Amino acid sequence: MLALLSRRKATTAHINLRPVTVNPKETLLQAALREGIPFPNSCRVGGCATCKCKLVRGKVKELTESGYILSDEEVREGYILACQSVPQTDVSIDVELLRPASHRKTSGRVIGQEKLTHDITRLRVQLDAPLQYRAGQFADIGIASLPGISRSYSFAAPTRSDGQVSFFVRKVAGGEFSSLINDSKVIGQSVLLDGPSGDFWLRPGEAPLLLVAGGSGLAPVLALLQEAAANGVSRSVILLFGAREEKDLYALEEINRIASQWRGTFRFVPVLSDTPAESTWAGERGLVVDKIPELLEAGSHAYLCGPPPMIDRGIALLEEHGIAREHIHADRFLTRHDAPAAVAKVAKASSARVLQHASTSAGVLHYLKYFLFHAIGLIALAATLAGGSFITAGLAAILAIYLLGDAVLGDDTSTPQFRHPGILTAQLWLALPLLALIVFAAVWHVSPGDPFGFGNWIAHLTGYDVIAARDATSFGAHVSLTFLTGLMIGMVGTIPAHELTHRTWDPVSMLIGRCLLAFSFDTVFSIEHVYGHHRYVSTEEDPATAPRGRNVYHHVVASTVKGNISAWNIEQKRLARKGLRLFSWRNAVIRGHLMSLLLVVAAWAAGGWQAAVYFTLFGLWGKSLLEIVNYMEHYGMVRNPQVPVQPRHSWNTNKRISSWTMFNLTRHSHHHAQGEVPYQDLKPFPDAPIMIGGYLTTIVVAMIPPLWHKLMTPKVLAWDRDFANAEERQLVARANARSDIPAFQRVIK
């Protein structure tokens, strides 16, 4: 017994044979980093697979389903995600650790700035002491004129004995660091480097090499090739370099110099994605990863550097053409280190009020405001129990609260710092008993008799004869009841479920979230939304993104069908990777639909077929509301799937009542830029694309297609003008051509 208790307190993980004590509830990655082990990692929330390692012995508890992230081969070979694995026994793992550097923090000064393109600058730094790193790795850089700010950049050249290092810094809109480097003279300023980090470097071997880079992603690839050329590597090389226009190509002399020194075959293929059709460019056009199949040599080892969507597409193509996952290496330019930080700076610069509120600590009222969500649910419950005309009055009151409240009370751009997030999570969890009570009351209201003696109990408790009120309820009031209950399923159910199912590492939140979604027959949302929608949002591959000109009612049906198909395909791949049968209780899609079926059966048991039919109508209306919200959140937007999601790819609103009663779902631009951020920490982004009004206001407008197109078409055209980049404008032209809206058609003529 003592041994068992001791084992529960701590376990031992042998990381490449080195023993490390793992504390209770601690992940393997946390334990490794605590002990100073250079364990590869990046996002730390189970979304990038940088920390993958092979479990040789023992058992772990997965906080996140790794089958959605790891490849088929990796799952078969026993790989796990260290950041999401808590040992249940003593374990042994194998992992390729980062090579320790002789200096983790090194100071120096800027000795050169060289403009490579209109938005990329080479930054040269003389370090006070030489820094050892592998070509392909990166470091965090801070500069004297921006105290407290650092950014991650890959080394653009191999390590040098004289301590000189260089980086390619691409200017990010609103990015303080990148704007400073690109727009101001910083020569002579002191810098501080923290690194090296990362596991992107050339592995030994004789196989042909395929290297794919886009934009500033050329930096680690260039360093890798320079080091390999200096070491006499003679492997066959194909270098694919993606840029938008010919003016965006750079470092061509360096690439030619490497090619001339290379001892084997070296082929350089630049690919332009946004060059005008009438230009004199005679080289390759299109998306750089789409050139992989026609250029790939059999048995190649691949190295890719760029944004996650580009990496994902490239890896998929490589695996389709027989390249083993272990021979594919990628350096994801994650928004965690650059884009989100730049986005946060944009928000701060754009609103003085946001900046003022950002440092304030949350008071009691900041916590209480989110209880307005529960107050709305209680109004609906009271109206349902009161019966008769009170049902219609309750529905009208809720609509008035949103429509008038958002119109009169304006925006909420506060961003207080919450010290007790547990309270905010509890507010989400409370949605389940609240929704269950609302739906039960509605089912009871359409049932014959008095199921479970509920009516008598309420009458005894309140002195109000709810049974008589129910029996006197008219057909019209029952129609109002259907709309009211479906609205509550969409609001009290789907909104907190959206937040909870993003917490893939928290099994309690995931369970409550899926239970809430069962009321709207949409438990697949927890799969497709997290692993599909957030990956492909605002692209043609996303079922939830409505193309220009689409009718909202068409979208409800199309998105529902395609979303279910997408969720099934995602789950099918996960089960195959885990070696599990498709048709079994392990299938989360099947389990989820059975949860909804169970609720229908429960309604039938309580009130017969009439109650079951009404419950189905409630749920379908709740599901339709979700698709209407999807429709209005990304309508008409376009994005290259290889480009990271930015705040401009979502319609945003900061209306006060909508924000307070919907757990900041309104701050959708930040949510899609950083999906892991909890609702209370989302920023308002007042300079993001703004939807018509608050959420319920926009829902009402969307349900009137002529009014929707009249109000939204100018907004979409303004998005094209003010937010879309040059590449997106080409996608816009294609979207406009497919639309049947005259205003869009006129633009392309």
XYZ file of C-alpha atoms in Angstrom:
749
model
C 0.000 0.000 0.000
C 2.819 2.398 0.845
C 4.433 1.645 -2.482
C 1.147 2.344 -4.270
C 0.713 5.680 -2.497
C 4.286 6.573 -3.291
C 3.752 5.766 -6.947
C 0.719 8.011 -7.022
C 2.821 10.895 -5.790
C 5.453 10.768 -8.501
C 6.727 8.676 -11.390
C 10.070 8.379 -13.108
C 10.500 9.079 -16.798
C 13.656 7.895 -18.525
C 14.201 10.416 -21.315
C 16.865 8.892 -23.578
C 17.887 6.826 -20.502
C 18.191 9.928 -18.282
C 15.906 9.574 -15.221
C 13.595 12.492 -14.451
C 11.060 12.703 -11.629
C 7.557 13.579 -12.877
C 5.277 15.125 -10.272
C 1.550 14.267 -10.061
C -0.490 15.843 -12.888
C 2.740 17.046 -14.528
C 3.298 16.347 -18.212
C 6.451 14.794 -19.572
C 7.361 18.069 -21.259
C 6.903 20.095 -18.076
C 9.113 17.687 -16.153
C 11.786 17.686 -18.857
C 11.943 21.460 -19.109
C 11.980 21.783 -15.308
C 15.089 19.599 -15.283
C 16.755 21.663 -17.997
C 16.463 19.030 -20.712
C 16.417 20.678 -24.180
C 13.160 18.981 -25.187
C 11.774 20.191 -28.547
C 8.501 22.065 -28.067
C 6.497 24.943 -29.409
C 2.739 25.417 -28.820
C 2.495 23.252 -25.643
C -1.248 22.707 -26.166
C -1.161 19.643 -28.426
C -1.573 21.478 -31.694
C 1.769 21.264 -33.507
C 3.445 17.884 -32.721
C 6.861 19.510 -32.171
C 7.195 17.659 -28.844
C 6.376 14.225 -30.238
C 8.425 11.381 -28.783
C 8.366 7.596 -28.855
C 6.941 5.782 -25.840
C 9.187 2.755 -25.349
C 7.804 1.501 -22.040
C 5.047 2.345 -19.593
C 1.648 4.034 -19.767
C 0.604 7.670 -20.079
C -2.678 9.520 -19.867
C -3.327 11.671 -22.946
C -4.801 15.079 -22.150
C -5.519 15.668 -25.841
C -6.413 13.089 -28.466
C -3.090 12.727 -30.307
C -4.723 10.790 -33.148
C -5.929 14.097 -34.573
C -2.344 15.416 -34.753
C 0.082 12.528 -35.264
C 0.393 10.667 -38.558
C -0.687 7.066 -39.127
C 2.902 5.854 -38.999
C 3.703 7.785 -35.820
C 0.677 6.352 -34.029
C 1.601 2.829 -35.114
C 5.140 3.287 -33.837
C 3.952 4.445 -30.417
C 4.630 8.185 -30.617
C 2.979 10.493 -28.079
C 2.829 14.242 -27.464
C 5.002 15.043 -24.463
C 3.080 18.241 -23.703
C -0.166 16.264 -23.411
C 1.083 13.079 -21.714
C 0.921 12.504 -17.947
C 2.698 9.277 -16.882
C 0.530 6.704 -15.137
C 3.523 4.445 -14.504
C 7.259 4.776 -14.811
C 7.975 5.357 -18.490
C 10.821 5.366 -20.972
C 10.773 7.594 -24.049
C 13.074 8.225 -26.968
C 13.309 11.714 -28.439
C 15.734 13.660 -30.581
C 16.726 16.415 -28.181
C 17.882 19.842 -29.133
C 21.631 20.159 -29.005
C 22.580 22.205 -25.947
C 24.275 25.471 -26.777
C 27.359 26.827 -25.061
C 25.537 30.126 -24.465
C 21.839 30.385 -23.803
C 21.758 34.183 -23.544
C 24.216 36.274 -25.484
C 24.474 40.035 -25.890
C 25.714 41.941 -28.923
C 25.035 44.917 -31.169
C 23.545 45.549 -34.586
C 26.214 46.038 -37.250
C 24.141 45.997 -40.420
C 20.736 46.345 -42.057
C 20.185 45.325 -45.654
C 16.859 45.720 -47.449
C 16.212 42.459 -49.306
C 12.656 43.204 -50.486
C 10.073 45.859 -49.744
C 9.113 44.036 -46.525
C 12.137 41.882 -45.580
C 15.361 43.189 -44.043
C 18.538 41.273 -43.275
C 19.625 42.113 -39.720
C 23.313 41.549 -38.951
C 24.436 41.252 -35.340
C 27.906 41.053 -33.814
C 27.710 38.977 -30.644
C 30.012 39.550 -27.698
C 30.879 35.861 -27.795
C 30.430 33.212 -30.503
C 27.182 31.237 -30.314
C 27.059 27.585 -31.302
C 23.876 26.457 -33.046
C 22.717 24.154 -35.769
C 21.911 25.750 -39.109
C 18.111 25.908 -39.218
C 17.531 26.788 -35.568
C 16.143 30.075 -34.233
C 16.644 32.480 -31.321
C 14.581 35.062 -29.443
C 15.884 38.559 -30.150
C 15.437 41.677 -28.050
C 16.708 45.148 -28.909
C 17.519 48.114 -26.679
C 14.950 50.532 -28.136
C 12.089 48.069 -27.435
C 12.612 47.017 -23.826
C 10.631 43.997 -22.736
C 9.863 42.904 -26.303
C 11.493 39.966 -28.065
C 10.679 38.033 -31.210
C 11.765 34.675 -32.605
C 13.740 34.562 -35.863
C 15.672 31.800 -37.581
C 19.398 32.193 -38.129
C 19.966 33.051 -41.800
C 23.552 31.749 -41.900
C 25.554 28.984 -40.207
C 27.434 29.607 -36.968
C 30.645 31.662 -37.338
C 33.732 31.706 -35.196
C 33.751 35.527 -35.104
C 30.306 35.666 -33.498
C 28.466 37.317 -36.376
C 24.865 36.181 -36.915
C 22.120 37.331 -39.266
C 18.340 37.109 -39.509
C 15.666 37.855 -42.116
C 13.015 40.079 -40.534
C 9.730 40.353 -42.426
C 7.614 43.386 -41.645
C 4.316 42.459 -39.972
C 1.487 44.992 -40.010
C 1.399 46.534 -36.547
C 4.468 44.631 -35.392
C 6.672 46.910 -33.317
C 9.827 44.833 -33.640
C 9.567 44.042 -37.347
C 8.525 47.618 -38.184
C 11.486 48.986 -36.262
C 13.947 46.757 -38.100
C 12.431 47.478 -41.513
C 11.685 51.188 -41.154
C 14.292 52.642 -38.772
C 18.067 52.673 -38.448
C 19.110 50.470 -35.553
C 22.805 50.043 -36.300
C 24.766 50.310 -33.075
C 21.896 49.327 -30.808
C 22.528 46.571 -28.293
C 20.662 43.286 -28.623
C 20.104 40.223 -26.450
C 19.759 36.750 -27.961
C 18.121 33.863 -26.125
C 18.769 30.596 -27.909
C 19.287 28.589 -29.938
C 15.971 26.725 -30.066
C 14.166 24.468 -32.510
C 14.759 21.054 -34.079
C 14.948 22.064 -37.747
C 18.343 20.990 -39.059
C 19.762 18.683 -41.727
C 19.811 15.021 -40.721
C 22.628 12.879 -42.092
C 21.927 10.569 -45.017
C 22.346 10.010 -48.734
C 18.737 10.468 -49.887
C 17.789 13.300 -52.268
C 16.739 16.539 -50.572
C 13.581 18.537 -51.228
C 13.557 21.932 -49.531
C 10.454 24.152 -49.612
C 10.452 27.723 -48.299
C 8.134 30.685 -48.544
C 8.889 34.362 -47.848
C 11.196 34.850 -44.891
C 11.075 31.083 -44.373
C 14.089 31.029 -46.675
C 16.333 31.989 -43.731
C 16.736 28.564 -42.043
C 16.791 26.776 -45.398
C 19.564 29.052 -46.661
C 21.592 28.512 -43.488
C 21.089 24.756 -43.748
C 22.278 24.680 -47.373
C 25.292 26.912 -46.712
C 26.442 24.665 -43.889
C 25.860 21.531 -45.971
C 27.806 22.973 -48.925
C 30.710 23.880 -46.656
C 30.721 20.309 -45.301
C 30.888 18.820 -48.791
C 27.408 17.296 -48.864
C 26.723 15.878 -52.335
C 23.067 14.804 -52.079
C 20.742 15.778 -54.934
C 18.830 18.964 -54.059
C 15.627 20.597 -55.253
C 14.941 23.981 -53.667
C 11.406 25.358 -54.066
C 11.078 29.015 -53.081
C 7.616 30.590 -52.992
C 7.003 34.328 -53.296
C 4.132 36.530 -54.417
C 5.758 38.553 -57.195
C 9.155 38.672 -58.859
C 10.127 41.654 -56.710
C 9.688 39.439 -53.640
C 12.456 37.051 -54.691
C 15.724 37.705 -52.855
C 19.073 36.136 -51.886
C 19.345 34.873 -55.454
C 23.093 35.497 -55.614
C 23.600 33.466 -52.449
C 21.495 30.624 -53.830
C 23.472 30.672 -57.089
C 26.701 30.629 -55.102
C 25.516 27.584 -53.145
C 24.488 25.893 -56.397
C 27.927 26.489 -57.895
C 29.626 25.014 -54.818
C 27.316 22.035 -54.459
C 28.979 18.721 -55.234
C 25.813 17.053 -56.450
C 22.795 18.026 -58.527
C 21.247 21.307 -57.398
C 18.006 22.642 -58.881
C 16.472 25.938 -57.806
C 12.786 26.528 -58.666
C 11.220 29.876 -57.694
C 7.413 29.894 -57.743
C 5.290 33.056 -57.889
C 1.719 32.948 -56.577
C 0.542 36.479 -57.293
C 2.318 37.672 -60.413
C 0.041 39.323 -63.039
C -0.910 37.149 -65.985
C 0.507 39.741 -68.385
C 3.922 39.857 -66.688
C 7.075 38.651 -68.435
C 7.754 36.051 -65.736
C 8.631 32.793 -67.487
C 9.059 30.652 -64.381
C 6.642 28.592 -62.310
C 3.354 30.090 -61.125
C 0.903 29.043 -58.405
C 1.262 27.799 -54.854
C 4.715 26.548 -54.041
C 3.644 23.284 -52.375
C 1.533 22.348 -55.403
C 4.806 21.922 -57.339
C 5.936 19.140 -55.020
C 4.380 16.176 -56.885
C 5.915 17.017 -60.261
C 9.404 17.689 -58.885
C 9.676 15.149 -56.061
C 12.414 12.528 -56.402
C 11.666 9.045 -55.091
C 12.914 8.443 -51.563
C 13.559 12.122 -50.832
C 13.984 13.624 -47.408
C 11.965 16.843 -47.169
C 12.489 20.082 -45.248
C 9.719 22.687 -45.226
C 9.634 26.123 -43.657
C 6.582 28.382 -43.566
C 3.161 28.912 -41.958
C 1.328 25.853 -40.528
C -1.270 25.562 -43.340
C 1.519 25.470 -45.937
C 3.358 22.876 -43.878
C 0.232 20.746 -43.453
C -0.502 20.812 -47.182
C 3.101 20.015 -48.021
C 3.272 17.111 -45.572
C 0.009 15.692 -46.912
C 1.313 15.798 -50.487
C 4.603 14.224 -49.495
C 2.881 11.397 -47.632
C 0.521 10.838 -50.566
C 3.599 10.337 -52.738
C 5.236 7.817 -50.456
C 7.579 9.925 -48.309
C 7.711 8.498 -44.773
C 6.741 10.921 -42.015
C 10.079 10.412 -40.264
C 11.815 11.859 -43.336
C 9.719 15.041 -43.343
C 10.993 17.920 -41.200
C 9.223 21.235 -40.809
C 9.782 24.620 -39.214
C 6.347 26.104 -38.582
C 6.338 29.883 -38.427
C 3.837 29.771 -35.568
C 1.693 32.763 -34.738
C 2.447 32.085 -31.071
C 5.804 33.845 -31.411
C 5.127 36.433 -34.099
C 1.674 36.968 -35.562
C -0.344 36.954 -32.306
C 2.161 39.241 -30.662
C 1.951 41.591 -33.619
C -1.819 41.343 -33.616
C -1.930 42.272 -29.938
C 0.199 45.320 -30.679
C -2.197 46.347 -33.458
C -5.073 46.226 -31.017
C -3.168 48.269 -28.452
C -2.166 50.874 -31.004
C -5.655 51.166 -32.425
C -7.526 51.887 -29.229
C -6.347 53.988 -26.326
C -9.192 52.656 -24.245
C -8.025 49.098 -24.777
C -4.558 50.084 -23.647
C -5.911 51.774 -20.566
C -8.035 48.815 -19.543
C -5.451 46.148 -20.352
C -3.576 46.593 -17.092
C -6.634 46.807 -14.801
C -7.398 43.915 -12.515
C -10.874 42.411 -12.832
C -13.295 43.477 -10.123
C -16.477 41.805 -8.909
C -18.557 43.379 -11.669
C -16.278 41.952 -14.355
C -17.097 38.465 -13.096
C -20.782 39.240 -12.548
C -21.327 40.560 -16.084
C -20.998 37.062 -17.523
C -23.851 35.896 -15.242
C -26.150 37.917 -17.532
C -25.901 34.822 -19.748
C -27.614 32.792 -17.017
C -30.137 35.570 -16.410
C -31.274 35.335 -20.040
C -31.775 31.593 -19.584
C -33.800 32.124 -16.416
C -36.058 34.605 -18.235
C -36.749 31.946 -20.856
C -37.428 29.349 -18.149
C -39.843 31.637 -16.287
C -41.711 32.502 -19.494
C -42.036 28.815 -20.391
C -43.450 27.895 -16.989
C -45.809 30.892 -16.970
C -47.299 29.644 -20.243
C -49.815 31.340 -22.506
C -48.956 34.812 -23.733
C -46.066 34.982 -21.275
C -44.084 32.740 -23.635
C -44.363 35.198 -26.496
C -43.691 38.069 -24.096
C -40.552 36.320 -22.828
C -39.304 35.779 -26.380
C -39.994 39.427 -27.212
C -38.245 40.582 -24.033
C -35.101 38.615 -24.846
C -35.052 39.950 -28.403
C -35.494 43.488 -27.068
C -32.646 43.043 -24.578
C -30.285 42.171 -27.412
C -31.556 44.373 -30.216
C -32.103 47.501 -28.143
C -29.355 46.848 -25.615
C -26.667 46.508 -28.267
C -27.999 49.543 -30.118
C -28.107 51.773 -27.045
C -25.299 50.594 -24.770
C -22.517 50.617 -27.361
C -19.262 48.652 -27.265
C -17.276 46.965 -24.532
C -13.526 47.135 -25.235
C -12.312 46.418 -21.710
C -9.675 43.718 -21.208
C -9.222 43.269 -17.443
C -6.839 40.727 -15.984
C -8.804 37.897 -14.327
C -7.083 36.311 -11.334
C -9.716 33.631 -10.685
C -10.331 31.810 -13.976
C -11.998 28.950 -12.089
C -15.052 31.168 -11.545
C -15.253 31.811 -15.279
C -15.036 28.098 -16.048
C -17.772 27.372 -13.501
C -19.987 29.872 -15.318
C -19.555 27.801 -18.465
C -20.285 24.533 -16.672
C -23.489 25.934 -15.147
C -24.918 26.132 -18.658
C -25.612 22.377 -18.667
C -28.059 22.208 -15.727
C -29.627 25.472 -16.862
C -30.212 24.227 -20.415
C -31.462 20.850 -19.182
C -34.037 22.608 -17.010
C -35.142 24.949 -19.819
C -35.581 22.097 -22.304
C -37.307 19.855 -19.763
C -39.768 22.653 -18.972
C -40.466 23.084 -22.688
C -40.950 19.334 -23.207
C -43.206 19.199 -20.150
C -45.204 22.078 -21.589
C -46.117 20.097 -24.721
C -46.664 16.783 -22.914
C -50.021 15.365 -21.844
C -50.532 14.874 -18.137
C -47.946 15.981 -15.617
C -44.678 14.063 -16.213
C -42.844 13.374 -12.955
C -45.361 15.552 -11.089
C -43.319 18.567 -12.160
C -46.315 20.883 -12.594
C -47.761 20.084 -9.176
C -44.370 20.628 -7.599
C -43.971 24.058 -9.241
C -47.530 25.022 -8.266
C -46.887 23.968 -4.683
C -43.601 25.866 -4.641
C -44.860 29.102 -6.217
C -48.616 29.114 -5.773
C -49.043 29.566 -9.542
C -51.071 26.926 -11.390
C -48.646 26.138 -14.205
C -50.741 23.163 -15.370
C -53.778 25.350 -15.996
C -51.604 27.933 -17.716
C -50.086 25.243 -19.902
C -53.444 23.783 -20.869
C -54.676 27.248 -21.880
C -51.670 27.904 -24.123
C -52.604 28.573 -27.742
C -50.998 27.186 -30.901
C -49.371 30.542 -31.537
C -47.779 30.453 -28.104
C -46.475 26.973 -28.858
C -44.834 28.392 -31.983
C -43.218 31.019 -29.760
C -42.146 28.228 -27.401
C -40.413 26.451 -30.270
C -38.509 29.583 -31.254
C -37.685 30.429 -27.634
C -36.432 26.965 -26.695
C -34.427 26.603 -29.911
C -32.917 30.014 -29.242
C -31.879 28.862 -25.777
C -30.367 25.660 -27.184
C -28.367 27.816 -29.595
C -27.313 30.298 -26.917
C -27.220 28.495 -23.565
C -26.066 25.301 -25.284
C -23.829 26.015 -28.250
C -22.048 29.165 -27.046
C -20.499 27.690 -23.863
C -19.985 24.381 -25.698
C -17.916 26.246 -28.288
C -15.596 27.493 -25.555
C -15.485 24.200 -23.643
C -14.708 21.966 -26.623
C -11.684 24.082 -27.423
C -10.255 22.915 -24.088
C -9.234 19.546 -25.486
C -6.910 18.935 -22.540
C -9.757 19.193 -19.975
C -11.957 16.051 -19.996
C -14.639 17.596 -17.761
C -15.035 20.618 -20.027
C -15.069 18.391 -23.097
C -17.778 16.151 -21.614
C -19.974 19.074 -20.584
C -19.424 20.713 -23.969
C -20.476 17.586 -25.870
C -23.534 17.141 -23.619
C -24.593 20.701 -24.427
C -24.113 20.065 -28.143
C -26.251 16.914 -27.958
C -29.347 19.104 -27.530
C -28.802 20.508 -31.042
C -27.825 17.156 -32.641
C -24.363 18.625 -33.185
C -21.773 16.843 -31.068
C -19.677 16.562 -34.245
C -19.014 20.288 -33.779
C -16.419 19.302 -31.164
C -14.483 17.536 -33.934
C -15.069 19.491 -37.125
C -14.890 22.941 -35.558
C -11.654 22.375 -33.639
C -9.776 20.253 -36.177
C -11.413 21.405 -39.421
C -12.959 24.879 -39.264
C -10.087 26.519 -37.381
C -7.645 25.084 -39.882
C -9.473 26.053 -43.061
C -11.580 29.054 -42.020
C -12.295 31.606 -44.777
C -11.194 29.185 -47.496
C -13.152 27.118 -49.998
C -12.319 23.985 -47.999
C -14.261 25.148 -44.931
C -17.929 24.055 -44.817
C -18.760 26.803 -42.303
C -17.493 29.708 -44.441
C -20.259 31.075 -46.678
C -19.207 32.170 -50.180
C -20.396 35.484 -51.563
C -23.988 35.558 -52.690
C -25.058 32.429 -50.831
C -28.507 32.449 -49.240
C -28.475 31.853 -45.465
C -31.045 29.047 -45.752
C -28.923 27.310 -48.357
C -25.956 27.703 -46.032
C -27.737 26.110 -43.071
C -28.313 22.937 -45.080
C -24.992 22.892 -46.963
C -22.849 23.595 -43.901
C -24.714 21.012 -41.818
C -24.270 18.247 -44.384
C -20.670 19.081 -45.276
C -19.737 19.652 -41.638
C -20.973 16.192 -40.682
C -19.082 14.639 -43.587
C -15.923 16.510 -42.588
C -16.246 15.404 -38.954
C -16.753 11.781 -40.048
C -13.646 11.896 -42.257
C -11.550 13.441 -39.475
C -12.738 10.833 -36.976
C -12.202 8.030 -39.487
C -8.560 9.037 -39.901
C -8.071 9.246 -36.127
C -9.483 5.761 -35.559
C -7.374 4.317 -38.364
C -4.260 5.867 -36.832
C -5.153 4.319 -33.496
C -5.876 0.923 -35.060
C -9.492 1.073 -33.857
C -12.619 -0.109 -35.645
C -14.641 2.569 -37.391
C -18.011 1.249 -36.229
C -17.459 0.948 -32.507
C -18.092 2.889 -29.303
C -14.685 4.503 -29.817
C -16.127 6.525 -32.701
C -16.874 9.968 -31.225
C -19.241 10.812 -34.089
C -21.415 7.765 -33.406
C -21.295 8.274 -29.641
C -22.312 11.885 -30.064
C -25.319 11.137 -32.248
C -26.391 8.438 -29.781
C -26.317 11.105 -27.052
C -28.784 13.163 -29.087
C -30.923 10.096 -29.800
C -31.042 9.377 -26.084
C -32.455 12.854 -25.477
C -35.167 12.243 -28.104
C -36.048 8.954 -26.418
C -36.174 10.703 -23.039
C -38.572 13.302 -24.457
C -40.741 10.506 -25.871
C -40.736 8.728 -22.509
C -41.795 11.925 -20.752
C -44.514 13.098 -23.112
C -45.049 10.701 -25.974
C -44.471 11.248 -29.652
C -45.660 14.852 -29.497
C -42.928 15.724 -27.009
C -40.320 13.912 -29.121
C -41.381 15.854 -32.227
C -41.251 19.165 -30.388
C -37.840 18.342 -28.914
C -36.562 17.558 -32.410
C -37.875 20.906 -33.650
C -36.213 22.670 -30.708
C -32.884 21.014 -31.481
C -32.987 21.590 -35.230
C -33.739 25.272 -34.695
C -30.826 25.454 -32.240
C -28.553 23.792 -34.798
C -29.781 26.176 -37.496
C -28.843 29.119 -35.292
C -25.262 27.838 -35.107
C -25.062 27.685 -38.889
C -26.566 31.169 -39.184
C -23.835 32.385 -36.833
C -21.213 30.607 -38.943
C -22.742 32.296 -41.974
C -22.376 35.794 -40.571
C -18.973 35.338 -38.918
C -17.022 34.655 -42.123
C -19.381 35.537 -44.984
C -17.598 36.445 -48.209
C -14.070 36.312 -46.815
C -11.187 34.639 -48.628
C -7.800 33.330 -47.555
C -4.970 31.341 -49.041
C -4.997 28.159 -46.900
C -1.205 28.320 -46.782
C -1.319 31.697 -45.009
C -1.903 31.875 -41.228
C -5.323 33.044 -40.067
C -5.342 36.720 -39.172
C -7.947 38.907 -37.413
C -9.075 40.206 -40.811
C -10.489 36.767 -41.650
C -13.473 37.066 -39.260
C -16.289 39.549 -38.840
C -16.045 41.034 -35.363
C -18.279 43.032 -33.033
C -17.785 44.507 -29.561
C -21.428 45.232 -28.732
C -21.767 45.236 -24.966
C -24.832 43.028 -24.392
C -23.755 40.444 -26.968
C -20.258 40.275 -25.455
C -21.423 39.953 -21.864
C -24.142 37.368 -22.505
C -22.185 35.281 -25.023
C -18.839 34.844 -23.276
C -17.053 37.160 -25.738
C -17.944 35.037 -28.752
C -18.261 38.454 -30.376
C -14.485 38.922 -30.251
C -14.198 36.442 -33.056
C -11.234 38.006 -34.814
C -8.914 37.351 -31.887
C -10.447 33.920 -31.294
C -9.461 32.745 -34.772
C -6.033 34.341 -34.620
C -5.360 32.533 -31.315
C -7.817 29.717 -30.745
C -6.207 28.631 -27.479
C -6.943 31.928 -25.678
C -9.825 31.604 -23.132
C -12.851 33.803 -23.674
C -12.094 36.220 -20.845
C -8.690 37.087 -22.334
C -9.851 37.797 -25.879
C -9.073 41.294 -27.146
C -11.732 43.476 -28.838
C -9.772 44.399 -32.001
C -11.867 47.470 -32.883
C -9.962 47.829 -36.179
C -10.946 44.346 -37.375
C -13.773 43.923 -39.920
C -17.014 44.778 -38.116
C -20.311 42.993 -38.711
C -23.672 44.733 -39.039
C -24.479 44.924 -35.315
C -24.635 42.743 -32.246
C -25.065 39.009 -32.704
C -28.838 38.733 -32.446
C -29.271 41.838 -34.574
C -27.061 40.341 -37.268
C -28.898 36.995 -37.023
C -32.218 38.742 -37.678
C -30.747 40.601 -40.664
C -29.203 37.408 -42.053
C -32.609 35.726 -42.015
C -33.900 38.382 -44.425
C -31.674 37.726 -47.497
C -32.498 40.923 -49.466
C -31.734 43.057 -46.425
C -28.597 41.012 -45.673
C -27.148 41.468 -49.150
C -28.051 45.154 -49.188
C -26.151 45.767 -45.939
C -23.330 43.241 -46.287
C -22.301 43.662 -49.904
C -20.800 47.146 -49.251
C -19.018 45.736 -46.191
C -17.527 42.874 -48.193
C -16.388 45.258 -50.932
C -14.814 47.449 -48.233
C -13.051 44.347 -46.881
C -11.614 43.738 -50.352
C -10.332 47.300 -50.461
C -9.122 47.784 -46.887
C -8.136 44.338 -45.602
C -7.363 41.941 -48.460
C -3.769 41.679 -49.588
C -2.710 41.381 -53.226
C -2.915 37.599 -53.236
C -6.344 37.624 -51.609
C -7.611 40.087 -54.195
C -7.037 37.441 -56.848
C -9.109 35.036 -54.755
C -11.678 37.823 -54.420
C -11.954 38.072 -58.205
C -12.738 34.382 -58.426
C -15.263 34.624 -55.572
C -16.971 37.595 -57.222
C -17.191 35.756 -60.528
C -19.023 32.885 -58.837
C -21.411 35.191 -56.991
C -24.799 36.138 -58.387
C -24.762 39.527 -56.659
C -24.636 42.312 -59.311
C -22.391 44.563 -57.182
C -19.762 41.814 -57.010
C -20.115 41.061 -60.706
C -19.581 44.708 -61.643
C -16.235 44.785 -59.835
C -14.697 42.183 -62.143
C -15.884 43.853 -65.356
